[in-house]
CSV table of C-alpha atoms in Angstrom, one decimal:
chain,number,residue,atom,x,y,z
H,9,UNK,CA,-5.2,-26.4,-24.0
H,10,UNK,CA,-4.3,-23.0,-23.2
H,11,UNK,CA,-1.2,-21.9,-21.2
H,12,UNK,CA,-1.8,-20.3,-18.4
H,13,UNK,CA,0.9,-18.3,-18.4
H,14,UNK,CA,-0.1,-16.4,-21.8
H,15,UNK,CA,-3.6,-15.9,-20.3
H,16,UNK,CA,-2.1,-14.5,-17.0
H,17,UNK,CA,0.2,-12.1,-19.6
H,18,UNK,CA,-3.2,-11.1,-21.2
H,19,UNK,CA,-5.0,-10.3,-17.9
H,20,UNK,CA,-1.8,-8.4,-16.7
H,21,UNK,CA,-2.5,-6.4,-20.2
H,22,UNK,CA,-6.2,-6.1,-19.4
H,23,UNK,CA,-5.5,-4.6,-15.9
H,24,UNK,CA,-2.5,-2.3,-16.9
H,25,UNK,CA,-3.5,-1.5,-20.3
H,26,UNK,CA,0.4,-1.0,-22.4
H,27,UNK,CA,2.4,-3.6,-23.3
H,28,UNK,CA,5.3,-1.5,-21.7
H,29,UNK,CA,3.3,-1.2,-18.2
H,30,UNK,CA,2.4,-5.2,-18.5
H,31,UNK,CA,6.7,-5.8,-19.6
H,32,UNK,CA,7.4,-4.0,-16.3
H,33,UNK,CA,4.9,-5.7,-14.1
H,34,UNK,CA,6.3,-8.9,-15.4
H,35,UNK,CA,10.0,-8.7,-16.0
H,36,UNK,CA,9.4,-9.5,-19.6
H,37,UNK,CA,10.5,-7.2,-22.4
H,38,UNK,CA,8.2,-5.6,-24.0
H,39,UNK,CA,8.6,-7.8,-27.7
H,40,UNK,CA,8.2,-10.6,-25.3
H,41,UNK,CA,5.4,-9.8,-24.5
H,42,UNK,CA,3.7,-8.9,-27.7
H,43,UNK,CA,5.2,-12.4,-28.9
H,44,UNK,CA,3.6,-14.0,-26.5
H,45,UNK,CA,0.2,-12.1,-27.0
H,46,UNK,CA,0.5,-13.5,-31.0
H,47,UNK,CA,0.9,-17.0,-29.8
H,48,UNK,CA,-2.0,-16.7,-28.1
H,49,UNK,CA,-4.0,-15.2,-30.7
H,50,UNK,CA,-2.7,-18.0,-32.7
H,51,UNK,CA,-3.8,-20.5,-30.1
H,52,UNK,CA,-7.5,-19.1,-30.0
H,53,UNK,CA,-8.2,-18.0,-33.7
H,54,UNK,CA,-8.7,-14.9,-33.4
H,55,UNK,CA,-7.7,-11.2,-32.7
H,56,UNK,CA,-6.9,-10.5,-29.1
H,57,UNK,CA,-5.2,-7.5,-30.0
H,58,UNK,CA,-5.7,-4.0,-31.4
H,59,UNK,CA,-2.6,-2.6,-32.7
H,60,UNK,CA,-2.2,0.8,-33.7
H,61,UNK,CA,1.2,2.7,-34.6
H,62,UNK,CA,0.6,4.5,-31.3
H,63,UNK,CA,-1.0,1.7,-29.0
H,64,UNK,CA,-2.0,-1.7,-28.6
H,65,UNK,CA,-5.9,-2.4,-27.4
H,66,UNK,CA,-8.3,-5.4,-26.4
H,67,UNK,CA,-10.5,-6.0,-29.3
H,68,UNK,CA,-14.1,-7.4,-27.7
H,69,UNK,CA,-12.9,-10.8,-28.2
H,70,UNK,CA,-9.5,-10.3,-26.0
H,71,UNK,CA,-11.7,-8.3,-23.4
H,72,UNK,CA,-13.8,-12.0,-23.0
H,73,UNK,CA,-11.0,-13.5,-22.9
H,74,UNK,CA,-9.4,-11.6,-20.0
H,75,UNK,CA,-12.3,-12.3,-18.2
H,76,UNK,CA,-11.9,-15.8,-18.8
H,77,UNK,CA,-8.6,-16.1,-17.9
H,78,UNK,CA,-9.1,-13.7,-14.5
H,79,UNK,CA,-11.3,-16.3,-13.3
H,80,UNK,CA,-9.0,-19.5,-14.1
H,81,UNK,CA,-6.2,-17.9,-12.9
H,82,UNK,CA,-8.3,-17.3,-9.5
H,83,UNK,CA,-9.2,-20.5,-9.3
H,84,UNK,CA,-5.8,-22.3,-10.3
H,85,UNK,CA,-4.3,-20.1,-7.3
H,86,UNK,CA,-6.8,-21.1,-5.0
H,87,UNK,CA,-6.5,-24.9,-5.9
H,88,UNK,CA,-2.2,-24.2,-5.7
H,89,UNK,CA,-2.8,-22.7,-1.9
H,90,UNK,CA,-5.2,-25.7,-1.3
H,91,UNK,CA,-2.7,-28.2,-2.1
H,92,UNK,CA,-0.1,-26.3,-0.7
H,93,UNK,CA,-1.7,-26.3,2.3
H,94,UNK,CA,-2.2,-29.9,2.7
H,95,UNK,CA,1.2,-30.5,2.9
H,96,UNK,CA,2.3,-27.5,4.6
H,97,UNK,CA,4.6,-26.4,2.0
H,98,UNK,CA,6.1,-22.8,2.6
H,99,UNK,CA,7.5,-22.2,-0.7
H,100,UNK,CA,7.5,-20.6,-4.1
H,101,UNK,CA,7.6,-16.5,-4.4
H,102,UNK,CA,5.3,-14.0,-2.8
H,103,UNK,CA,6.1,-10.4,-3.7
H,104,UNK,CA,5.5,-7.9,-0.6
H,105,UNK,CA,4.7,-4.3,-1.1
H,106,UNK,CA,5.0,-2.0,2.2
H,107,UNK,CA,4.8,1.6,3.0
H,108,UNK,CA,8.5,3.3,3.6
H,109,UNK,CA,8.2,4.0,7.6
H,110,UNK,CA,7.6,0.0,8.3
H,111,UNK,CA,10.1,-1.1,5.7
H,112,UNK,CA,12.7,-1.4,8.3
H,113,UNK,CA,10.6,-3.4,10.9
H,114,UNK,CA,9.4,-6.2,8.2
H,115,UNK,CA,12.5,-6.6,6.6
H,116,UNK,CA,14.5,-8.5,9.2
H,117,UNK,CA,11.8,-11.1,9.7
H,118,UNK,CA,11.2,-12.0,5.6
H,119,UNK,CA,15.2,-12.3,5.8
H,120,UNK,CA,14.6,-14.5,8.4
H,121,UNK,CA,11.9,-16.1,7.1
H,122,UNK,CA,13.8,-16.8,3.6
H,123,UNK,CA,16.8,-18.2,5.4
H,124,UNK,CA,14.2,-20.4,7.5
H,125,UNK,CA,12.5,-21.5,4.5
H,126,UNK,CA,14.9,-21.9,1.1
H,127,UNK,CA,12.0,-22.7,-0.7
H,128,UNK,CA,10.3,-19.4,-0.3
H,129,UNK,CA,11.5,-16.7,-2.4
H,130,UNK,CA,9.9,-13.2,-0.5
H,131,UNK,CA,10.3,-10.1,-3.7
H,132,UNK,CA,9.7,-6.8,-1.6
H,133,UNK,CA,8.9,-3.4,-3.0
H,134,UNK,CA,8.3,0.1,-1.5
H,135,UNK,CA,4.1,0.9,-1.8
H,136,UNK,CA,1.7,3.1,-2.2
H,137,UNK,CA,-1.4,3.1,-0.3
H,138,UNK,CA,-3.4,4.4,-3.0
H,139,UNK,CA,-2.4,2.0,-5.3
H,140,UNK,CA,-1.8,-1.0,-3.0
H,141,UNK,CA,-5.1,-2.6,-3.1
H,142,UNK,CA,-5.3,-3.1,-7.4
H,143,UNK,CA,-1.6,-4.3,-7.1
H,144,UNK,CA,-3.2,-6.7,-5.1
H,145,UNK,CA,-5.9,-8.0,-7.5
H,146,UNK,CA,-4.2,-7.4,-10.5
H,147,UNK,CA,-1.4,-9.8,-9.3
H,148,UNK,CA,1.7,-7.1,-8.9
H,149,UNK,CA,1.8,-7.7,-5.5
H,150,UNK,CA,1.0,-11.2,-3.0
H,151,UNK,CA,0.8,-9.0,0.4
H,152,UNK,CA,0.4,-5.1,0.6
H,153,UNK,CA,1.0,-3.5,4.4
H,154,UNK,CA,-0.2,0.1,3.9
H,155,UNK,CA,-1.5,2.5,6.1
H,156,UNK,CA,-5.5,4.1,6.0
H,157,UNK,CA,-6.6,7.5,7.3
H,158,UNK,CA,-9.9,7.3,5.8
H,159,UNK,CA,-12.1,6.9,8.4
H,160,UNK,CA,-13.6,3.9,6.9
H,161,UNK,CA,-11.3,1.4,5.7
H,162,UNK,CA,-11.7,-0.4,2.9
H,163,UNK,CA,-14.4,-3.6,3.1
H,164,UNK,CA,-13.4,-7.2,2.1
H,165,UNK,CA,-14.9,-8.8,-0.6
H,166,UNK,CA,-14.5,-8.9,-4.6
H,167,UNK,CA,-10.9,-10.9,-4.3
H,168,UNK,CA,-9.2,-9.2,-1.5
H,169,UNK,CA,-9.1,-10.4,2.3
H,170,UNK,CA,-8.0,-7.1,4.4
H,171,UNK,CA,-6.2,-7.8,7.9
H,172,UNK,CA,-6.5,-4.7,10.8
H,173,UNK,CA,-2.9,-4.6,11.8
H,174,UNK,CA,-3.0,-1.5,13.8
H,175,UNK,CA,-4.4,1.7,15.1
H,176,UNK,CA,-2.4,4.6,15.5
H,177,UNK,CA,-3.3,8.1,17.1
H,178,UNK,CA,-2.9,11.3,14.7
H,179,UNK,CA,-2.0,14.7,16.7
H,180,UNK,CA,-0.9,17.9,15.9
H,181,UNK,CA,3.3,18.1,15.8
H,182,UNK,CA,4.6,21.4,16.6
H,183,UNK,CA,8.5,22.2,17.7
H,184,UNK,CA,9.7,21.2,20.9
H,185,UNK,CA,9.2,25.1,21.3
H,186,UNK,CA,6.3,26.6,19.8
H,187,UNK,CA,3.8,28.1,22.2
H,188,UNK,CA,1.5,25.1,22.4
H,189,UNK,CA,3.9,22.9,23.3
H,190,UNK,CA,4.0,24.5,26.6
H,191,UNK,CA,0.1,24.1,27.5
H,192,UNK,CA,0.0,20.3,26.3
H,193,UNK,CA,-4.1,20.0,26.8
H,194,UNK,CA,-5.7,18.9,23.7
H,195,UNK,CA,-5.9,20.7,20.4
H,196,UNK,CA,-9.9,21.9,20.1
H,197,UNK,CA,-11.1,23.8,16.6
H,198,UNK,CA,-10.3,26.9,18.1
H,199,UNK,CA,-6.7,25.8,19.1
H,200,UNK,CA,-6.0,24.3,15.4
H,201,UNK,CA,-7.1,27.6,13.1
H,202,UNK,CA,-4.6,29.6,15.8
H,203,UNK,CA,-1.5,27.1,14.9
H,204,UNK,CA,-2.7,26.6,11.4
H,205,UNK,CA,-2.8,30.5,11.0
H,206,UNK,CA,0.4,31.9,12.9
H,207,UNK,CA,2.6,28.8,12.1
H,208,UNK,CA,3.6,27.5,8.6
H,209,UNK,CA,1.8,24.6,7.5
H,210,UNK,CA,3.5,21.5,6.8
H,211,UNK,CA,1.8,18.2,4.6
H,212,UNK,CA,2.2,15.7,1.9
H,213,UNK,CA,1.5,16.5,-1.8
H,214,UNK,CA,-2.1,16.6,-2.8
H,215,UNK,CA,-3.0,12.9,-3.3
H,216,UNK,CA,-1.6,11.2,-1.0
H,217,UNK,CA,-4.0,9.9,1.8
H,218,UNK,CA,-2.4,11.8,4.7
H,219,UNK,CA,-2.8,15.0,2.5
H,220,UNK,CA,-6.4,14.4,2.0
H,221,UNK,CA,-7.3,13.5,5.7
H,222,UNK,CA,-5.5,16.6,7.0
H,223,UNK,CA,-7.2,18.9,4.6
H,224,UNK,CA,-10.7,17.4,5.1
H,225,UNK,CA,-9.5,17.7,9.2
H,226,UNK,CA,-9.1,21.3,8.6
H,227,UNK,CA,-11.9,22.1,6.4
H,228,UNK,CA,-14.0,20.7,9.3
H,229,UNK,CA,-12.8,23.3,11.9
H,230,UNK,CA,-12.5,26.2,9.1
H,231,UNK,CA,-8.8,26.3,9.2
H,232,UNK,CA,-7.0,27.7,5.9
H,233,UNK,CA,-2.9,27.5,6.0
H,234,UNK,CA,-1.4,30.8,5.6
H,235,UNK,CA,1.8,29.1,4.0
H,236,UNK,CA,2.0,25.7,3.2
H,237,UNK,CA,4.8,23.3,2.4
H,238,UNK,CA,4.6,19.9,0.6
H,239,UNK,CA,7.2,17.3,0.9
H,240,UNK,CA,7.1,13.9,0.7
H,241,UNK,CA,7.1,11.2,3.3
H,242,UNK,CA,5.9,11.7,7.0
H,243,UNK,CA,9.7,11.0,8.2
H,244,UNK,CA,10.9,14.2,6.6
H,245,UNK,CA,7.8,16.4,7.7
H,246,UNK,CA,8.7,15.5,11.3
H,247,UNK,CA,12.3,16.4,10.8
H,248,UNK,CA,11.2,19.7,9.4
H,249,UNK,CA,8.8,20.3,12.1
H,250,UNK,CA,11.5,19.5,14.7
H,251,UNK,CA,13.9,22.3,13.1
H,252,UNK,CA,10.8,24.6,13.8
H,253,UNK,CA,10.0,25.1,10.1
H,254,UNK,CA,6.5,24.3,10.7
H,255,UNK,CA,3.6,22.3,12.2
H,256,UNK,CA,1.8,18.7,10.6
H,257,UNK,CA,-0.3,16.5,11.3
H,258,UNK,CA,1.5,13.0,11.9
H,259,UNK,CA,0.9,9.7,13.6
H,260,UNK,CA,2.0,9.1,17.3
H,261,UNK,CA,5.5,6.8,16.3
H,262,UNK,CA,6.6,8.8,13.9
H,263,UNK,CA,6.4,11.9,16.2
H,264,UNK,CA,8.2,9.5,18.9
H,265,UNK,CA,11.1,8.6,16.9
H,266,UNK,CA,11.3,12.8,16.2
H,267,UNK,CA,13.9,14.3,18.6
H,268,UNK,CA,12.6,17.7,18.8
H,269,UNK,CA,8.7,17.7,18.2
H,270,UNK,CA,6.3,17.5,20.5
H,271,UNK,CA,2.6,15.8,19.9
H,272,UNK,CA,-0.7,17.4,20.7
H,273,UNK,CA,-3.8,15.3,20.9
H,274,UNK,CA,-6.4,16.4,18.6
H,275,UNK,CA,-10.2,16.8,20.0
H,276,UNK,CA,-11.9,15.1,18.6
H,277,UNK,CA,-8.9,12.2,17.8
H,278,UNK,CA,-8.1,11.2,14.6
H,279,UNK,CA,-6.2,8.0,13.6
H,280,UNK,CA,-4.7,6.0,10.7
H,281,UNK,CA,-5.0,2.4,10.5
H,282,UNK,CA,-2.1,0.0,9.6
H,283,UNK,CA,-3.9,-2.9,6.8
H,284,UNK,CA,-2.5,-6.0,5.4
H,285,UNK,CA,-4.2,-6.8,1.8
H,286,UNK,CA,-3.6,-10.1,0.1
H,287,UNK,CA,-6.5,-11.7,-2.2
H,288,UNK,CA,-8.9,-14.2,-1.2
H,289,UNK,CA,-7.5,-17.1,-3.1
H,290,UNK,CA,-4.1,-17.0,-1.1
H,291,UNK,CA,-5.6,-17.6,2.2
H,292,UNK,CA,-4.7,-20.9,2.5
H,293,UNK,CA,-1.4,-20.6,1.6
H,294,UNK,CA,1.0,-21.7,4.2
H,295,UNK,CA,4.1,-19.2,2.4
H,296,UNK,CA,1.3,-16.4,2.7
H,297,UNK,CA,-0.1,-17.2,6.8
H,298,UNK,CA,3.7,-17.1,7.5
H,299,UNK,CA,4.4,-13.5,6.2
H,300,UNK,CA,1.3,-12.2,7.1
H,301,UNK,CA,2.3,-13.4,10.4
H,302,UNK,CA,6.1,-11.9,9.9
H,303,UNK,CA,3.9,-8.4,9.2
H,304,UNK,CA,1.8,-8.5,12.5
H,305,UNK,CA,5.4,-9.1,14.4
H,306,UNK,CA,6.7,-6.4,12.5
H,307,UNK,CA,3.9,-4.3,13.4
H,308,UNK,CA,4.1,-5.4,17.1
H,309,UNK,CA,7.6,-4.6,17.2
H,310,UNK,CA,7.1,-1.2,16.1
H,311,UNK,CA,4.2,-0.8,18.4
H,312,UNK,CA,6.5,-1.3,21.1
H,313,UNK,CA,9.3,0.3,20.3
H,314,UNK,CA,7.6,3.7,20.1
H,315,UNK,CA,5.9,3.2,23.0
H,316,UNK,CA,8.9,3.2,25.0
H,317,UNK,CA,10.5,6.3,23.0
């Protein structure tokens, strides 16, 4: 019989690709992992592994065998969520990923949550949206709460279940003082290449999604920044717009929270949308209903809060 936690160690190499990236992901050390990788080959008969003086690699055999274990690994989850749920058991670890800004609003509720539950061990991490949804599938991550400012988010299907949390209003943040601030109608194409043109441009590194979304935004109306400054995370543009360094794009609660910056509405609007990402298998898990439900709170409360800012 094969151990399932060897096979889940050889998907976790199939997905990442180094035994030092597959170490990480699994708080093994690397030489655990490679010893755990022989056993298996041991277990099998046959080479799993590739190894190079530079890098390890699937051999065709290992690459079947991943596959293998990707599906009984799916299906050993879904049968653990199943039986979970039968009893209503809110226990064992789910690891959390969330973007920075909501950090602060889901925390208190898994704390809560843990000391509510002492069988449920909650692991969070800081996330990237980019990234979130293969930490997802590839196991790194239980529950991902990113934000979206595509304008189509990303379908369900192939593993992953994806929860609308939230829709959030985009504008134009300018200083408290800046000339357009004065005439608060909102911001038309004609509007945007004048602040874009006469006012440094603030945005996130190429990359990241709120980068890409403002650049498309402003190839759309012919707008090309005469200086632009990249920084990351949307907190810190909003304090740089509010010592009137220069003008962003940002969504409506972060521009609330912002002493200092006033928000223009965009014509036509543009918005982000706050996910939740957890794979299909889980769903019945009563540990993951709970902290998707702590994340909708979380998401609430923040919704109110910066309503009334």
């Amino acid at each position: 019989m094969l151990d399932l936690r060897r096979l889940e160690i050889l998907e976790r190499f199939a997905s990442r690709g180094t035994i030092t990236a597959t170490a990480a992901d699994l708080g093994y050390s690397p030489s655990a992992v490679s010893q755990q990788l022989a056993t298996l080959e041991r277990e099998v008969g046959i080479a799993l592994i590739e190894r190079t003086a530079q890098r390890a690699s699937l051999t065709d055999a290992g690459r079947e065998l991943a596959e293998h274990a990707a599906r009984i690994l799916a299906a050993t989850e879904t049968a653990q969520s199943r039986m979970r749920a039968r009893i209503g058991a809110i226990s064992g670890q789910v690891t959390i990923s969330c973007i920075p800004a909501l950090a602060p609003f889901l925390a208190p509720r898994l704390a809560t949550l843990q000391r509510q539950h002492p069988e449920l061990t909650v692991v969070a991490h800081e996330t990237d949206s980019t990234t979130a949804a293969s930490g997802v599938l590839d196991r790194r991550y239980d529950l991902a709460v990113i934000d979206d400012w595509s304008a189509a988010p990303p379908p369900a299907g192939n593993g992953l279940a994806v929860h609308h949390l939230r829709r959030e209003e985009i504008v134009l943040a300018v200083p408290a003082d800046h000339p357009l601030a004065r005439n608060p109608v909102p911001v038309t194409a004609a509007r945007l290449r004048e602040a874009v043109h006469s006012h440094t441009w603030l945005c996130a590194p190429v990359g990241r999604l709120s980068r890409t979304a403002g650049d498309q935004r402003l190839a759309a109306v012919n707008a090309t920044p005469g200086r632009r400054w990249e920084f990351e995370g949307l907190h810190v543009l909003a304090a740089l717009v509010a010592t009137g360094a220069g003008s962003a794009f940002l969504p409506t609660g972060i521009v609330h929270d912002q002493p200092g910056v006033t928000g223009l509405r965009l014509a036509p609007h543009m918005h982000r949308d706050i996910l939740a990402l957890n794979r299909t298998t889980t769903r019945e898990d009563p540990a993951m209903t709970t902290c998707l439900g702590a994340a909708r709170e979380a998401i609430g409360s923040a919704s109110d809060r910066q309503s009334i800012s």
